[in-house]
Short mmCIF file of C-alpha atoms in Angstrom, two decimals:
data_model
loop_
_atom_site.label_atom_id
_atom_site.label_comp_id
_atom_site.label_asym_id
_atom_site.label_seq_id
_atom_site.Cartn_x
_atom_site.Cartn_y
_atom_site.Cartn_z
CA MET A 1106 28.79 -19.07 -7.03
CA ILE A 1107 27.03 -21.54 -9.22
CA PRO A 1108 28.20 -20.58 -13.09
CA GLY A 1109 26.05 -19.69 -15.50
CA ILE A 1110 24.50 -17.01 -14.49
CA LEU A 1111 26.37 -13.27 -15.22
CA GLN A 1112 23.84 -11.12 -15.30
CA ILE A 1113 20.42 -10.48 -13.85
CA VAL A 1114 18.04 -7.82 -13.94
CA ILE A 1115 15.03 -6.73 -10.98
CA ALA A 1116 12.85 -5.39 -12.82
CA ILE A 1117 10.08 -2.87 -11.26
CA PRO A 1118 6.84 -1.99 -13.64
CA PRO A 1119 4.87 1.07 -13.78
CA ILE A 1120 1.64 1.52 -11.54
CA GLU A 1121 -1.84 2.64 -13.46
CA ASP A 1122 -3.66 4.46 -10.64
CA PHE A 1123 -5.32 7.75 -10.22
CA TYR A 1124 -2.88 7.97 -7.68
CA SER A 1125 0.39 7.44 -6.51
CA THR A 1126 2.88 7.99 -2.64
CA PRO A 1127 5.92 8.85 -4.68
CA HIS A 1128 7.45 8.61 -0.39
CA ARG A 1129 6.53 5.21 0.15
CA ILE A 1130 7.24 3.41 -3.39
CA SER A 1131 10.54 1.96 -2.23
CA PHE A 1132 9.57 -1.77 -3.41
CA LEU A 1133 11.37 -3.14 -0.64
CA GLY A 1134 11.16 -6.78 -1.72
CA SER A 1135 13.14 -6.54 -4.57
CA ARG A 1136 16.20 -4.48 -2.91
CA ILE A 1137 16.11 -7.60 -0.27
CA ALA A 1138 16.09 -9.62 -3.86
CA GLU A 1139 19.60 -7.97 -4.46
CA THR A 1140 20.97 -8.64 -1.16
CA LEU A 1141 20.97 -12.35 -1.78
CA LEU A 1142 21.87 -12.65 -4.82
CA GLU A 1143 24.73 -9.72 -3.93
CA ASN A 1144 25.26 -12.30 -1.16
CA ALA A 1145 25.93 -15.35 -3.18
CA GLY A 1146 27.81 -13.08 -6.09
CA TYR A 1147 25.68 -12.66 -8.45
CA GLN A 1148 25.94 -9.59 -10.37
CA VAL A 1149 22.34 -7.41 -10.07
CA ARG A 1150 20.42 -4.61 -11.63
CA ILE A 1151 17.73 -3.02 -10.92
CA ILE A 1152 15.71 -1.04 -13.21
CA ASN A 1153 12.76 0.63 -11.66
CA SER A 1154 10.45 2.04 -14.14
CA LEU A 1155 9.23 4.78 -11.12
CA ALA A 1156 12.72 5.72 -9.77
CA ASP A 1157 11.21 9.18 -11.23
CA ALA A 1158 8.01 8.59 -8.52
CA ASN A 1159 6.21 12.29 -10.08
CA ARG A 1160 6.73 11.26 -13.69
CA LYS A 1161 3.03 10.39 -14.97
CA ARG A 1162 0.95 9.66 -18.30
CA HIS A 1163 -2.70 10.13 -18.30
CA LEU A 1164 -4.70 7.09 -19.71
CA PRO A 1165 -7.94 6.99 -20.69
CA LEU A 1166 -10.16 5.45 -18.15
CA PRO A 1167 -10.12 1.83 -18.86
CA ALA A 1168 -12.73 -0.78 -19.09
CA ALA A 1169 -13.27 -2.83 -15.44
CA LEU A 1170 -12.89 0.94 -14.36
CA ALA A 1171 -16.44 2.33 -16.32
CA HIS A 1172 -18.23 2.08 -13.79
CA LEU A 1173 -16.70 4.92 -11.73
CA SER A 1174 -17.02 7.19 -15.21
CA PRO A 1175 -20.48 8.94 -13.93
CA PHE A 1176 -17.77 10.03 -10.83
CA LEU A 1177 -15.76 11.86 -12.19
CA ILE A 1178 -15.93 15.45 -12.37
CA SER A 1179 -13.61 17.42 -14.96
CA ASN A 1180 -11.79 20.35 -14.01
CA GLU A 1181 -12.81 19.31 -10.34
CA THR A 1182 -9.56 20.52 -7.74
CA GLY A 1183 -8.92 20.98 -3.94
CA ARG A 1184 -8.53 19.13 -0.89
CA SER A 1185 -12.66 18.32 -1.23
CA SER A 1186 -11.65 16.07 -4.46
CA TYR A 1187 -12.21 13.20 -5.84
CA PHE A 1188 -9.71 11.72 -8.80
CA THR A 1189 -9.84 12.89 -11.57
CA ARG A 1190 -7.83 11.70 -14.51
CA TYR A 1191 -6.03 7.67 -14.65
CA HIS A 1192 -2.20 8.53 -14.61
CA ARG A 1193 0.05 5.35 -15.71
CA PHE A 1194 3.01 6.27 -12.92
CA GLY A 1195 6.40 5.37 -14.04
CA GLU A 1196 8.40 5.09 -18.31
CA GLU A 1197 6.41 3.27 -20.09
CA TYR A 1198 6.66 0.47 -20.81
CA ASP A 1199 8.77 -0.34 -24.14
CA ALA A 1200 10.86 1.90 -22.63
CA VAL A 1201 11.63 -0.46 -19.63
CA ALA A 1202 11.96 -2.97 -21.69
CA ASP A 1203 15.15 -1.23 -24.14
CA LYS A 1204 16.19 -0.52 -20.38
CA ILE A 1205 16.66 -4.49 -19.51
CA THR A 1206 17.45 -5.86 -22.21
CA GLU A 1207 20.06 -3.68 -22.97
CA ILE A 1208 22.58 -5.07 -19.91
CA ASN A 1209 21.50 -8.41 -21.80
CA PRO A 1210 20.89 -10.37 -18.46
CA SER A 1211 21.21 -13.45 -17.51
CA LEU A 1212 17.33 -13.48 -15.90
CA CYS A 1213 14.91 -10.88 -15.56
CA PHE A 1214 12.90 -10.74 -12.62
CA ILE A 1215 10.22 -8.73 -12.47
CA SER A 1216 8.89 -7.98 -9.25
CA THR A 1217 5.27 -7.50 -8.18
CA PHE A 1218 4.32 -6.48 -4.87
CA ALA A 1219 0.23 -6.07 -4.91
CA PHE A 1220 -1.68 -8.41 -7.15
CA CYS A 1221 -4.30 -4.29 -7.94
CA TYR A 1222 -1.31 -4.75 -10.68
CA GLY A 1223 -0.88 -7.94 -12.40
CA GLU A 1224 -1.46 -6.08 -15.79
CA SER A 1225 1.20 -4.22 -15.00
CA THR A 1226 4.23 -6.99 -14.75
CA LEU A 1227 2.07 -8.55 -17.52
CA ASN A 1228 2.20 -5.54 -20.15
CA LEU A 1229 6.28 -5.61 -19.20
CA ALA A 1230 6.60 -8.91 -19.60
CA GLU A 1231 5.45 -8.33 -22.72
CA ALA A 1232 7.41 -5.68 -24.27
CA ILE A 1233 10.65 -7.81 -23.12
CA LYS A 1234 9.55 -10.96 -25.27
CA LYS A 1235 9.05 -8.64 -27.87
CA LYS A 1236 12.58 -7.28 -27.73
CA TRP A 1237 14.22 -10.39 -26.49
CA GLN A 1238 12.05 -13.80 -26.60
CA GLU A 1239 14.82 -16.02 -25.37
CA LEU A 1240 15.08 -14.32 -22.18
CA THR A 1241 13.78 -16.24 -19.19
CA VAL A 1242 11.18 -13.89 -17.44
CA VAL A 1243 10.40 -14.40 -13.50
CA ALA A 1244 6.81 -12.88 -12.40
CA CYS A 1245 7.77 -11.97 -8.36
CA GLY A 1246 6.44 -10.75 -5.16
CA ALA A 1247 3.44 -10.32 -2.85
CA GLY A 1248 1.04 -9.64 -5.77
CA VAL A 1249 2.39 -12.76 -6.96
CA SER A 1250 3.07 -15.71 -4.79
CA VAL A 1251 -1.80 -14.30 -3.69
CA HIS A 1252 -2.44 -15.50 -7.51
CA PRO A 1253 0.11 -17.33 -9.98
CA ASP A 1254 -1.30 -18.24 -12.02
CA TYR A 1255 -2.58 -15.57 -12.87
CA PHE A 1256 0.32 -14.87 -13.81
CA LEU A 1257 2.65 -18.20 -15.15
CA ARG A 1258 -0.91 -18.51 -17.94
CA ASP A 1259 0.54 -15.89 -19.98
CA SER A 1260 2.82 -16.77 -22.88
CA SER A 1261 5.43 -14.00 -21.38
CA ILE A 1262 6.11 -15.28 -18.56
CA ASP A 1263 7.71 -18.49 -18.30
CA PHE A 1264 8.76 -18.59 -13.89
CA THR A 1265 6.65 -17.97 -11.30
CA LEU A 1266 8.28 -17.07 -7.68
CA SER A 1267 6.07 -17.59 -4.22
CA GLY A 1268 6.73 -16.67 -1.32
CA GLU A 1269 9.00 -14.80 1.39
CA ALA A 1270 12.82 -13.81 -0.83
CA GLU A 1271 14.45 -15.31 1.59
CA THR A 1272 13.85 -19.35 1.67
CA ASN A 1273 13.03 -20.38 -2.48
CA LEU A 1274 15.14 -17.14 -4.75
CA LEU A 1275 18.62 -19.01 -4.27
CA PRO A 1276 16.84 -22.52 -4.74
CA PHE A 1277 15.46 -21.44 -7.99
CA ILE A 1278 18.82 -19.95 -9.21
CA GLY A 1279 20.71 -22.89 -8.49
CA TYR A 1280 17.75 -24.76 -10.82
CA ILE A 1281 18.02 -23.12 -13.26
CA THR A 1282 21.68 -22.99 -13.85
CA ASP A 1283 21.68 -27.20 -13.83
CA LYS A 1284 18.30 -28.18 -15.93
CA SER A 1285 19.05 -31.62 -15.26
CA SER A 1286 18.37 -30.65 -11.75
CA ASP A 1287 14.40 -31.48 -10.63
CA PRO A 1288 12.05 -27.89 -10.78
CA GLY A 1289 10.02 -29.45 -7.90
CA LEU A 1290 12.46 -28.78 -5.78
CA VAL A 1291 12.23 -25.68 -5.96
CA PRO A 1292 9.73 -24.80 -3.07
CA GLY A 1293 6.79 -21.75 -4.11
CA LEU A 1294 7.98 -22.53 -7.57
CA GLY A 1295 5.81 -22.26 -10.45
CA TYR A 1296 6.43 -23.32 -13.86
CA LYS A 1297 5.40 -25.18 -16.92
CA ASN A 1298 5.71 -27.88 -18.21
CA LYS A 1299 4.57 -30.52 -21.53
CA GLY A 1300 1.86 -27.94 -20.89
CA GLN A 1301 0.51 -28.26 -17.36
CA ARG A 1302 0.86 -25.32 -15.20
CA ILE A 1303 2.12 -27.18 -12.05
CA PHE A 1304 3.19 -24.62 -8.73
CA ASN A 1305 5.32 -26.09 -6.02
CA MET A 1306 4.60 -25.87 -1.98
CA VAL A 1307 5.92 -22.02 -0.24
CA ASP A 1308 8.27 -23.67 2.49
CA PRO A 1309 7.22 -22.09 5.78
CA PRO A 1310 7.97 -19.18 6.89
CA THR A 1311 11.35 -17.02 7.54
CA ASP A 1312 12.18 -16.28 11.04
CA SER A 1313 13.74 -14.89 12.99
CA SER A 1314 17.48 -15.87 12.25
CA THR A 1315 16.76 -15.96 8.51
CA ILE A 1316 15.11 -12.52 8.24
CA GLN A 1317 16.42 -10.39 6.05
CA PRO A 1318 15.51 -5.56 7.64
CA VAL A 1319 15.43 -3.34 4.85
CA LEU A 1320 16.10 0.15 4.39
CA ALA A 1321 15.23 2.22 1.55
CA LEU A 1322 16.03 6.13 0.73
CA THR A 1323 12.58 7.05 -0.88
CA GLY A 1324 12.74 11.00 -0.54
CA GLU A 1325 16.06 14.45 0.47
CA THR A 1326 14.58 17.43 0.52
CA LYS A 1327 16.07 20.69 1.38
CA HIS A 1328 16.16 19.69 5.50
CA ALA A 1329 15.56 15.77 5.57
CA VAL A 1330 16.17 12.73 4.35
CA TYR A 1331 13.90 10.22 4.53
CA TYR A 1332 14.44 6.39 4.27
CA THR A 1333 11.23 3.45 4.00
CA ALA A 1334 11.33 -0.25 7.13
CA SER A 1335 10.71 -3.36 7.14
CA VAL A 1336 11.87 -4.91 10.42
CA SER A 1337 9.62 -7.59 11.09
CA ARG A 1338 7.13 -11.01 9.43
CA GLY A 1339 3.19 -11.69 9.97
CA CYS A 1340 0.89 -10.85 11.79
CA ASN A 1341 -0.50 -13.07 15.01
CA SER A 1342 -4.45 -11.69 14.92
CA ALA A 1343 -6.99 -13.40 12.48
CA CYS A 1344 -8.86 -10.09 11.03
CA ARG A 1345 -10.91 -11.22 7.69
CA PHE A 1346 -9.98 -8.31 5.50
CA CYS A 1347 -5.77 -8.18 6.15
CA ALA A 1348 -3.45 -10.59 3.39
CA ASN A 1349 -0.70 -10.35 5.51
CA HIS A 1350 -0.56 -13.80 6.62
CA LEU A 1351 -0.71 -14.62 2.77
CA VAL A 1352 2.60 -14.39 2.08
CA HIS A 1353 4.06 -12.94 5.72
CA GLY A 1354 2.30 -15.74 8.09
CA ARG A 1355 -0.11 -15.87 11.18
CA SER A 1356 3.08 -15.24 13.42
CA PHE A 1357 4.74 -12.21 14.24
CA ARG A 1358 8.93 -12.62 13.34
CA GLY A 1359 11.06 -9.40 13.53
CA ALA A 1360 14.54 -9.54 12.18
CA GLU A 1361 17.30 -9.48 14.55
CA PRO A 1362 18.66 -6.29 15.79
CA ASP A 1363 22.30 -6.95 14.62
CA ARG A 1364 21.51 -7.78 11.20
CA VAL A 1365 19.59 -4.21 11.57
CA ALA A 1366 21.91 -2.30 13.06
CA ALA A 1367 24.58 -3.49 9.46
CA GLN A 1368 22.03 -1.83 7.75
CA VAL A 1369 21.64 1.30 9.60
CA GLY A 1370 25.57 1.60 9.87
CA ALA A 1371 25.63 1.47 6.68
CA LEU A 1372 23.40 3.87 5.72
CA PRO A 1373 25.80 7.49 4.89
CA ASN A 1374 25.85 10.52 7.20
CA ALA A 1375 23.22 13.33 6.21
CA ALA A 1376 24.40 16.44 5.44
CA GLU A 1377 24.86 18.75 8.18
CA GLY A 1378 21.13 20.63 9.10
CA LYS A 1379 19.94 18.00 7.94
CA THR A 1380 17.15 15.32 10.08
CA VAL A 1381 16.87 11.73 9.00
CA CYS A 1382 13.19 10.64 8.89
CA PHE A 1383 12.82 6.28 8.99
CA ASN A 1384 9.18 4.89 8.36
CA PHE A 1385 8.76 1.83 9.60
CA GLU A 1386 6.41 -0.25 7.37
CA ASP A 1387 5.77 -3.15 8.69
CA ASP A 1388 2.52 -4.06 10.72
CA ASN A 1389 3.25 -5.28 13.95
CA LEU A 1390 6.37 -3.55 15.56
CA LEU A 1391 4.15 -3.66 18.87
CA CYS A 1392 3.90 -7.39 18.96
CA ASP A 1393 7.77 -7.79 20.62
CA MET A 1394 7.89 -4.18 21.72
CA PRO A 1395 11.67 -4.95 23.51
CA ARG A 1396 13.29 -5.39 19.80
CA PHE A 1397 12.34 -2.25 18.34
CA ARG A 1398 13.31 -0.82 21.01
CA GLU A 1399 16.00 -1.47 20.36
CA ILE A 1400 16.33 -1.08 16.56
CA ILE A 1401 15.16 2.96 17.81
CA ARG A 1402 18.11 2.87 20.34
CA ILE A 1403 20.02 1.60 16.92
CA CYS A 1404 17.98 3.78 14.88
CA ARG A 1405 19.20 6.72 17.14
CA LYS A 1406 22.86 5.92 17.84
CA ARG A 1407 24.02 6.52 14.33
CA PHE A 1408 20.78 9.21 13.55
CA PRO A 1409 20.48 10.54 17.08
CA GLY A 1410 17.69 13.57 16.16
CA ALA A 1411 15.89 10.79 13.83
CA ARG A 1412 12.57 10.97 13.43
CA PHE A 1413 9.52 7.65 13.06
CA THR A 1414 6.23 7.59 11.70
CA THR A 1415 4.40 4.05 10.52
CA GLU A 1416 2.26 4.45 7.92
CA ASN A 1417 1.29 1.98 6.83
CA GLY A 1418 -0.52 1.03 10.44
CA ILE A 1419 0.34 0.79 13.47
CA ASP A 1420 -1.98 -1.27 16.13
CA TYR A 1421 -2.77 1.09 18.71
CA ARG A 1422 -4.56 -1.96 20.40
CA LEU A 1423 -0.74 -2.71 21.70
CA MET A 1424 -0.73 1.46 23.53
CA ASN A 1425 -1.15 2.39 26.19
CA ASP A 1426 0.06 6.19 27.20
CA GLU A 1427 3.30 5.00 28.01
CA ILE A 1428 4.69 3.15 25.73
CA CYS A 1429 2.76 5.51 23.51
CA SER A 1430 5.26 8.40 25.52
CA GLU A 1431 7.80 7.05 25.46
CA LEU A 1432 7.59 6.57 21.36
CA ILE A 1433 7.02 10.15 21.39
CA ASP A 1434 9.44 10.95 23.25
CA ALA A 1435 12.24 8.55 21.27
CA GLY A 1436 10.19 10.37 18.75
CA PHE A 1437 8.21 9.66 16.53
CA ILE A 1438 6.04 12.19 14.55
CA GLN A 1439 3.03 10.47 14.03
CA PHE A 1440 0.58 7.69 14.14
CA ASN A 1441 -1.58 5.92 12.43
CA PHE A 1442 -4.54 4.57 13.29
CA THR A 1443 -6.58 1.71 12.33
CA LEU A 1444 -10.06 2.14 14.55
CA ALA A 1445 -11.01 -0.48 11.07
CA SER A 1446 -15.20 1.31 12.14
CA VAL A 1447 -16.00 2.13 15.20
CA ASP A 1448 -19.38 -0.85 14.54
CA ASP A 1449 -18.90 -3.45 17.30
CA THR A 1450 -20.55 -5.79 15.07
CA VAL A 1451 -18.82 -5.16 11.71
CA LEU A 1452 -15.51 -5.57 14.44
CA GLN A 1453 -16.80 -8.76 15.34
CA GLN A 1454 -17.97 -10.68 12.34
CA GLU A 1455 -14.10 -9.31 11.22
CA THR A 1456 -12.94 -10.94 14.45
CA ARG A 1457 -10.85 -7.66 15.27
CA HIS A 1458 -11.49 -6.02 18.35
CA GLY A 1459 -12.10 -2.68 19.32
CA SER A 1460 -11.68 0.17 21.99
CA THR A 1461 -13.21 3.33 21.66
CA ASN A 1462 -11.80 4.56 25.34
CA ARG A 1463 -7.79 3.61 24.74
CA TYR A 1464 -8.27 5.56 21.38
CA ASN A 1465 -9.79 8.33 22.78
CA ALA A 1466 -6.86 8.27 25.73
CA LEU A 1467 -3.93 7.65 22.99
CA LEU A 1468 -5.03 11.01 20.82
CA ALA A 1469 -5.37 13.27 23.98
CA LEU A 1470 -1.44 11.71 25.21
CA CYS A 1471 -0.87 12.93 21.17
CA ARG A 1472 -2.61 16.10 20.95
CA LYS A 1473 -0.69 17.55 24.06
CA SER A 1474 2.62 16.09 22.71
CA GLY A 1475 1.90 17.43 20.19
CA CYS A 1476 1.84 14.22 17.15
CA LYS A 1477 -0.72 14.07 14.48
CA VAL A 1478 -2.37 11.25 13.37
CA ILE A 1479 -4.09 10.18 11.15
CA THR A 1480 -6.55 7.50 12.35
CA TYR A 1481 -7.58 5.00 9.21
CA ILE A 1482 -11.63 3.05 8.20
CA ILE A 1483 -12.31 0.83 6.47
CA CYS A 1484 -15.30 1.16 4.35
CA GLY A 1485 -17.10 -1.92 2.63
CA PHE A 1486 -17.13 -4.04 5.15
CA PRO A 1487 -19.56 -7.55 4.28
CA GLU A 1488 -21.67 -5.79 7.58
CA ASP A 1489 -20.97 -2.30 7.08
CA THR A 1490 -24.30 -0.58 5.95
CA LYS A 1491 -24.39 3.30 6.43
CA GLU A 1492 -25.59 3.72 9.35
CA THR A 1493 -22.52 2.40 10.47
CA ILE A 1494 -20.04 4.62 8.28
CA SER A 1495 -21.23 6.73 9.48
CA ARG A 1496 -21.64 6.08 13.13
CA SER A 1497 -17.39 5.98 12.67
CA PHE A 1498 -17.22 9.70 10.25
CA ARG A 1499 -19.69 10.92 13.14
CA PHE A 1500 -17.98 9.31 16.01
CA LEU A 1501 -14.07 11.58 14.46
CA ILE A 1502 -15.64 14.16 13.27
CA GLU A 1503 -15.15 16.52 16.29
CA LYS A 1504 -11.38 14.41 17.05
CA GLU A 1505 -8.58 16.15 16.18
CA THR A 1506 -7.48 14.07 14.30
CA ALA A 1507 -7.04 13.62 10.14
CA ILE A 1508 -8.89 10.93 9.06
CA GLY A 1509 -7.85 7.60 6.11
CA ILE A 1510 -9.82 5.99 4.60
CA SER A 1511 -9.56 2.86 2.54
CA LEU A 1512 -12.77 1.13 0.51
CA PHE A 1513 -13.06 -2.53 0.96
CA TYR A 1514 -11.40 -4.32 -2.38
CA PRO A 1515 -10.02 -8.64 -1.78
CA VAL A 1516 -7.11 -9.87 -2.29
CA PRO A 1517 -7.18 -13.90 -3.33
CA GLY A 1518 -7.31 -16.12 -0.82
CA LEU A 1519 -9.22 -13.50 1.58
CA SER A 1520 -10.97 -15.13 3.30
CA GLY A 1521 -14.73 -15.00 1.18
CA PHE A 1522 -12.48 -15.30 -1.86
CA ARG A 1523 -10.21 -18.37 -1.44
CA ASP A 1524 -11.98 -19.22 -4.76
CA LEU A 1525 -9.71 -18.18 -6.62
CA LYS A 1526 -12.33 -18.73 -9.97
CA THR A 1527 -13.15 -15.20 -8.55
CA PHE A 1528 -10.93 -14.10 -9.74
CA ASP A 1529 -10.34 -15.14 -13.23
CA THR A 1530 -13.51 -13.50 -14.74
CA LEU A 1531 -12.15 -9.31 -13.60
CA SER A 1532 -9.41 -7.19 -13.88
CA PRO A 1533 -7.34 -6.97 -11.31
CA ARG A 1534 -7.83 -3.33 -10.75
CA LEU A 1535 -10.77 -3.86 -9.27
CA CYS A 1536 -8.88 -5.33 -6.38
CA CYS A 1537 -7.34 -1.26 -5.72
CA GLY A 1538 -8.94 0.69 -3.39
CA SER A 1539 -9.17 3.16 -5.69
CA SER A 1540 -12.22 0.74 -8.16
CA ALA A 1541 -14.97 1.35 -5.99
CA TRP A 1542 -16.31 -1.86 -6.68
CA PRO A 1543 -18.75 -3.76 -4.71
CA TRP A 1544 -17.53 -6.43 -3.28
CA ASN A 1545 -19.56 -7.23 -1.09
CA ASN A 1546 -22.95 -5.84 -2.35
CA SER A 1547 -22.94 -4.31 1.08
CA LEU A 1548 -22.47 -1.02 0.16
CA SER A 1549 -22.47 1.18 -4.04
CA THR A 1550 -19.89 2.13 -5.62
CA GLU A 1551 -22.76 5.70 -4.98
CA THR A 1552 -21.73 4.96 -1.08
CA LEU A 1553 -17.93 4.11 -1.26
CA VAL A 1554 -17.76 7.01 -3.48
CA THR A 1555 -19.44 9.27 -1.51
CA ALA A 1556 -17.65 7.85 1.78
CA PHE A 1557 -14.30 9.06 0.84
CA ARG A 1558 -15.38 11.97 -0.01
CA ILE A 1559 -16.97 12.59 2.72
CA SER A 1560 -13.39 12.53 4.28
CA ARG A 1561 -12.08 14.38 2.37
CA VAL A 1562 -14.98 17.06 3.83
CA ILE A 1563 -13.96 16.31 7.34
CA ASN A 1564 -10.53 16.71 7.02
CA CYS A 1565 -10.38 20.18 4.94
CA MET A 1566 -12.94 21.26 7.98
CA HIS A 1567 -9.68 20.08 9.90
CA SER A 1568 -7.68 22.04 8.24
CA PHE A 1569 -6.44 25.55 8.32
CA ASN A 1570 -5.54 28.15 6.28
CA LEU A 1571 -9.14 27.03 4.87
CA THR A 1572 -9.49 30.10 1.23
CA ASP A 1573 -12.96 31.02 0.80
CA GLN A 1574 -13.94 28.56 -1.97
CA GLU A 1575 -13.72 25.88 1.65
CA HIS A 1576 -15.35 27.71 3.23
CA GLU A 1577 -18.27 28.36 1.08
CA VAL A 1578 -17.36 24.08 0.21
CA ILE A 1579 -17.88 23.32 3.69
CA THR A 1580 -20.82 25.54 5.04
CA ARG A 1581 -22.99 24.82 1.19
CA THR A 1582 -22.31 20.49 2.51
CA ILE A 1583 -23.50 21.21 6.47
CA GLU A 1584 -26.20 23.52 5.70
CA THR A 1585 -28.17 21.32 2.08
CA GLY A 1586 -27.01 17.74 3.26
CA SER A 1587 -25.35 17.36 0.01
CA LEU A 1588 -21.63 18.00 -1.05
CA HIS A 1589 -20.17 19.63 -3.16
CA THR A 1590 -17.26 20.26 -3.78
CA MET A 1591 -15.29 23.36 -6.39
CA VAL A 1592 -14.04 23.16 -9.98
CA LYS A 1593 -12.03 25.18 -12.24
CA ASP A 1594 -13.60 27.60 -14.46
CA LYS A 1595 -11.96 30.06 -17.02
CA GLY A 1596 -8.60 30.07 -14.34
CA LYS A 1597 -11.26 30.49 -11.91
CA ARG A 1598 -12.45 28.57 -9.00
CA ARG A 1599 -16.43 28.33 -8.15
CA VAL A 1600 -18.65 25.57 -6.18
CA VAL A 1601 -20.44 23.25 -7.24
CA GLU A 1602 -22.57 20.24 -6.34
CA VAL A 1603 -21.69 16.50 -6.56
CA PRO A 1604 -23.90 15.13 -9.68
CA ARG A 1605 -23.52 11.67 -8.34
CA GLN A 1606 -24.02 11.25 -4.50
CA ASP A 1607 -25.64 9.49 -2.00
CA LYS A 1608 -27.94 11.85 -0.12
CA GLU A 1609 -28.77 10.15 2.44
CA LEU A 1610 -24.61 9.42 3.63
CA VAL A 1611 -24.23 12.77 3.40
CA ARG A 1612 -27.71 13.85 6.02
CA MET A 1613 -27.04 11.19 7.79
CA VAL A 1614 -22.86 12.29 7.65
CA PHE A 1615 -23.41 15.59 8.88
CA SER A 1616 -27.34 16.47 9.91
CA SER A 1617 -26.55 17.80 13.30
CA THR A 1618 -22.26 19.13 12.65
CA ALA A 1619 -22.25 22.76 13.37
CA VAL A 1620 -20.66 24.84 10.83
CA LEU A 1621 -17.10 24.40 12.39
CA ILE A 1622 -14.92 26.96 10.73
#
């Protein structure tokens, strides 16, 4: 251990958004950093402001999202609804800063897993500096790596670290404990020198021998224990809309199975009668099926009745009937497939291929096996039109699948958004799918929000145990060609027409649809 560092804090700031997904809030990057530092002999504390993932506080709609105000319906409710309120999920910034300063650390990292939440990182840094100006604060994580200058130009941030923790974390600790060393030797370091902001080159990506796999407990119920895992990096594909390569590179690398086995072996025994469920957040595990097969075997050996999901998506294009059946037999209970679009022109422009025939075959196999499927489409590509979006909806409306819709948003450095000056005059909040910002000027905010609502209505059509009001929402939407929703009115629910919507898109989707209820 290098002398001088007595205690290191890794802080996870609150999230400000319309919604959160508590069972997926795992912050795996912070846990990787914690493991690397502890293995090097340092004392580490993670201060997780989202430890109580259900804690939230209603916030006024931020100025950056004022364009959404006409689409928010007061007292809207039900499964077909849009967002209604903006929230801060997690503790207050001052409360988190108090916890950090009470520990009296020598160094504080703030982990930022997505650029869209960059303002939360700066708010926490400012709260920390107000209480302890001398504490060194480092912004890091995937959200920082794509645009470190956004963070370093803030006076509350002393350093930024870009790239993978395995390549830069310990070299940075070596620098910070020995000020006579050269900061230019630390890969991915951003620092200030005589009024200038300087950013070092990021090291080449990790390889299989250096990737630190990670497993995190994300929930527990009376019947199950839930873990989220990451056991790989990178992607061989070149889809223009995906930001995976910006931090993890263009080549797929899987962690060594023995490292995964060590992580799985260290998990506590589940209480009698509880099922252990693993959610893999990796995008491309099927790129190395033998390695993935071995990882599943390791999990099932430790927990024979284990169940599996891949909620961040699994590439159906790398899956055939045999692989699909093998995964279901191994314990997969749900697949999240990303179609992106069913329009060949859109897919070609996004340098992504697709096969609706393969998708249909896999969906039929999953249906027969009782495995759930969520199918994701993306709305707002540069090439998108109302016709391309309605075509995707019409393709899925009669399929036995839930629809997940992602409204397009860029990450700094993504194709078409490599000029970082684009993000200097816009709030990072707009780089969030829930902002429905028309980044490509192909579809308006009204059309994007309408598409989101349409996906919710179709999912209701596919649901069981509908209420009378939900039946009415679906029926009136189809019969009138205008979206309807539910609102609470004096303790009761009533069905109303959505005041702001793209009725042309609604009619294009539902014009030939029979009432399937």
